[in-house]
C-alpha positions as a printed NumPy array, in Angstrom:
array([[ 108.817,  -84.106,  103.591],
       [ 109.973,  -86.914,  105.634],
       [ 109.37 ,  -90.494,  104.277],
       [ 110.492,  -93.443,  106.616],
       [ 109.938,  -97.27 ,  105.898],
       [ 110.255, -100.447,  106.556],
       [ 109.096, -103.777,  105.746],
       [ 109.625, -106.899,  107.259],
       [ 109.074, -110.546,  106.413],
       [ 109.801, -114.125,  108.059],
       [ 109.062, -117.844,  106.911],
       [ 109.395, -120.498,  109.304],
       [ 109.622, -124.242,  108.405],
       [ 109.784, -126.901,  111.168],
       [ 110.121, -125.778,  114.887],
       [ 112.953, -126.06 ,  118.2  ],
       [ 111.341, -128.54 ,  119.427],
       [ 113.794, -131.933,  118.583],
       [ 110.185, -134.445,  119.038],
       [ 108.397, -133.298,  116.553],
       [ 108.975, -135.026,  113.344],
       [ 107.056, -132.786,  111.093],
       [ 107.502, -136.161,  108.854],
       [ 107.41 , -139.549,  109.755],
       [ 107.461, -142.911,  108.388],
       [ 107.484, -145.713,  111.131],
       [ 107.305, -149.426,  112.137],
       [ 106.109, -149.062,  115.181],
       [ 107.706, -150.714,  118.156],
       [ 107.594, -153.974,  118.66 ],
       [ 106.035, -154.61 ,  115.563],
       [ 105.812, -158.087,  114.142],
       [ 106.396, -158.757,  110.098],
       [ 106.882, -161.744,  108.948],
       [ 106.497, -164.012,  111.457],
       [ 104.726, -166.921,  110.147],
       [ 106.1  , -166.601,  106.633],
       [ 108.928, -164.21 ,  105.906],
       [ 107.611, -160.984,  103.818],
       [ 110.114, -160.124,  100.8  ],
       [ 111.438, -156.692,  100.495],
       [ 110.635, -153.68 ,  103.381],
       [ 110.814, -149.791,  102.751],
       [ 110.172, -147.557,  105.21 ],
       [ 110.852, -144.047,  103.171],
       [ 110.03 , -140.388,  104.81 ],
       [ 110.59 , -137.699,  102.583],
       [ 110.381, -133.92 ,  102.705],
       [ 110.959, -131.439,   99.87 ],
       [ 109.849, -128.099,  100.612],
       [ 110.576, -124.26 ,   97.823],
       [ 110.571, -121.378,  100.339],
       [ 110.705, -117.77 ,   99.117],
       [ 110.404, -114.429,  100.851],
       [ 110.7  , -111.285,   98.781],
       [ 110.385, -107.72 ,  100.212],
       [ 110.357, -104.514,   98.14 ],
       [ 110.145, -101.544,   99.321],
       [ 110.866,  -97.899,   98.767],
       [ 111.019,  -94.43 ,  100.069],
       [ 111.306,  -90.82 ,   98.776],
       [ 110.726,  -87.256,  100.756],
       [ 113.987,  -84.485,  101.716],
       [ 114.772,  -87.006,  104.422],
       [ 114.276,  -90.585,  103.309],
       [ 115.176,  -93.587,  105.694],
       [ 114.025,  -97.284,  104.38 ],
       [ 115.155, -100.015,  107.173],
       [ 114.182, -103.207,  105.509],
       [ 114.484, -107.439,  106.063],
       [ 114.202, -110.772,  105.561],
       [ 114.149, -113.568,  108.185],
       [ 113.59 , -117.843,  106.227],
       [ 114.672, -120.464,  108.137],
       [ 113.834, -124.25 ,  106.868],
       [ 114.248, -126.796,  110.249],
       [ 111.663, -129.391,  109.758],
       [ 112.247, -132.825,  111.497],
       [ 112.38 , -136.052,  109.11 ],
       [ 112.4  , -139.392,  110.21 ],
       [ 112.278, -142.887,  108.687],
       [ 112.307, -145.659,  111.527],
       [ 111.75 , -149.389,  112.697],
       [ 110.867, -148.752,  116.327],
       [ 112.554, -150.924,  119.235],
       [ 112.216, -154.001,  119.777],
       [ 111.088, -154.541,  116.348],
       [ 111.012, -158.403,  114.597],
       [ 110.962, -158.336,  110.638],
       [ 111.628, -161.493,  108.79 ],
       [ 111.822, -161.097,  104.906],
       [ 114.208, -163.228,  101.991],
       [ 114.496, -159.739,  100.365],
       [ 116.634, -156.423,  101.33 ],
       [ 114.902, -154.232,  104.363],
       [ 115.625, -150.198,  103.382],
       [ 114.972, -147.566,  105.812],
       [ 115.337, -144.016,  104.208],
       [ 115.057, -140.224,  105.065],
       [ 116.087, -137.579,  102.558],
       [ 114.865, -134.055,  102.006],
       [ 115.274, -131.625,   99.257],
       [ 115.292, -127.903,  100.511],
       [ 115.45 , -125.013,   98.856],
       [ 115.078, -120.941,  100.398],
       [ 115.428, -118.124,   99.25 ],
       [ 115.555, -114.319,  100.977],
       [ 115.502, -111.129,   98.723],
       [ 115.473, -108.141,   99.93 ],
       [ 115.258, -105.062,   97.647],
       [ 115.181, -101.223,   98.835],
       [ 115.424,  -98.143,   97.015],
       [ 115.456,  -94.905,   98.878],
       [ 115.935,  -92.089,   97.499],
       [ 115.941,  -87.93 ,   99.437],
       [ 118.214,  -84.611,   99.285],
       [ 119.013,  -87.014,  102.722],
       [ 118.342,  -90.535,  102.108],
       [ 119.768,  -93.715,  104.447],
       [ 118.715,  -97.677,  104.05 ],
       [ 119.686, -100.71 ,  105.006],
       [ 118.636, -104.603,  103.959],
       [ 119.418, -106.956,  105.453],
       [ 118.535, -111.115,  104.678],
       [ 119.476, -114.464,  106.6  ],
       [ 118.287, -117.663,  104.81 ],
       [ 118.824, -121.356,  107.191],
       [ 118.127, -124.943,  105.89 ],
       [ 119.133, -127.376,  108.716],
       [ 116.938, -130.103,  108.603],
       [ 117.509, -132.789,  110.813],
       [ 117.292, -136.255,  108.982],
       [ 117.215, -139.7  ,  110.612],
       [ 117.046, -143.039,  108.816],
       [ 116.9  , -145.575,  112.473],
       [ 116.332, -149.078,  113.93 ],
       [ 116.006, -149.082,  117.599],
       [ 116.856, -151.058,  120.239],
       [ 116.397, -154.691,  121.   ],
       [ 114.994, -155.101,  117.323],
       [ 115.559, -158.877,  115.562],
       [ 115.686, -158.887,  111.709],
       [ 116.528, -161.506,  109.448],
       [ 116.73 , -160.32 ,  105.899],
       [ 118.591, -160.514,  102.48 ],
       [ 120.138, -157.382,  103.147],
       [ 119.686, -154.058,  105.104],
       [ 120.343, -150.581,  103.659],
       [ 119.912, -147.626,  105.67 ],
       [ 120.393, -143.894,  104.563],
       [ 119.678, -140.224,  105.53 ],
       [ 120.644, -137.868,  103.137],
       [ 120.174, -133.56 ,  102.798],
       [ 120.208, -132.233,   99.309],
       [ 120.831, -135.337,   97.075],
       [ 119.625, -137.016,   94.294],
       [ 121.191, -140.797,   94.54 ],
       [ 124.271, -139.798,   95.295],
       [ 124.556, -136.482,   93.32 ],
       [ 124.636, -133.452,   95.306],
       [ 121.744, -131.04 ,   93.945],
       [ 122.792, -127.046,   94.464],
       [ 118.984, -127.011,   95.945],
       [ 119.801, -124.693,   98.818],
       [ 119.969, -121.632,  100.872],
       [ 120.034, -118.128,   98.994],
       [ 120.006, -114.886,  100.538],
       [ 120.201, -111.362,   98.464],
       [ 119.925, -107.48 ,  100.214],
       [ 119.952, -104.743,   97.75 ],
       [ 119.763, -101.122,   99.261],
       [ 120.288,  -98.514,   96.093],
       [ 118.992,  -94.982,   96.173],
       [ 120.938,  -91.576,   96.194],
       [ 120.572,  -88.068,   97.418],
       [ 123.156,  -85.498,   98.459],
       [ 123.968,  -86.826,  101.907],
       [ 123.202,  -90.776,  100.776],
       [ 123.565,  -93.782,  102.967],
       [ 123.369,  -97.527,  102.47 ],
       [ 123.927, -100.72 ,  104.191],
       [ 123.615, -104.04 ,  103.066],
       [ 123.879, -107.711,  104.518],
       [ 123.004, -111.383,  103.251],
       [ 123.499, -114.059,  105.101],
       [ 122.569, -117.882,  104.328],
       [ 123.3  , -121.123,  105.942],
       [ 122.884, -124.764,  104.253]])
């Protein structure tokens, strides 16, 4: 006679600790490279590609039917390319330190509630907020043909991509007395 339903999904990639490097490419502190004979080019490259998706689907029906549905997706890895402090590097070519991300996340909530009295809500929130860094530590000595440093989020070269955060929420249904609410929030 009375149907009450709830569904919940939560996807988290990365953590809240800034000291955790989910992706790290590094030349260690106090490294000595090319000190006897200079090396050619040196590249330190860290990249992260993530495709995260959460789908929440719920149906309720009865004389009284109520549905409450939620989806949360958080993509927040820490991506770093670095040369540690005190490094000594001699190179004839470019020294490149680059960190980049290509992240896409989607949260989709669909709820259908049917009854004489029916109510439902759907809520989706999606956040894509990585920390991306290209660093050269202090007290480093670098002799090179040039230095290129790059950190980027959701770019392919110099072109922005359509990747990011996408949230969708639908609360459908019907009845003699019917109440619906939905919210979709996305943050890049």
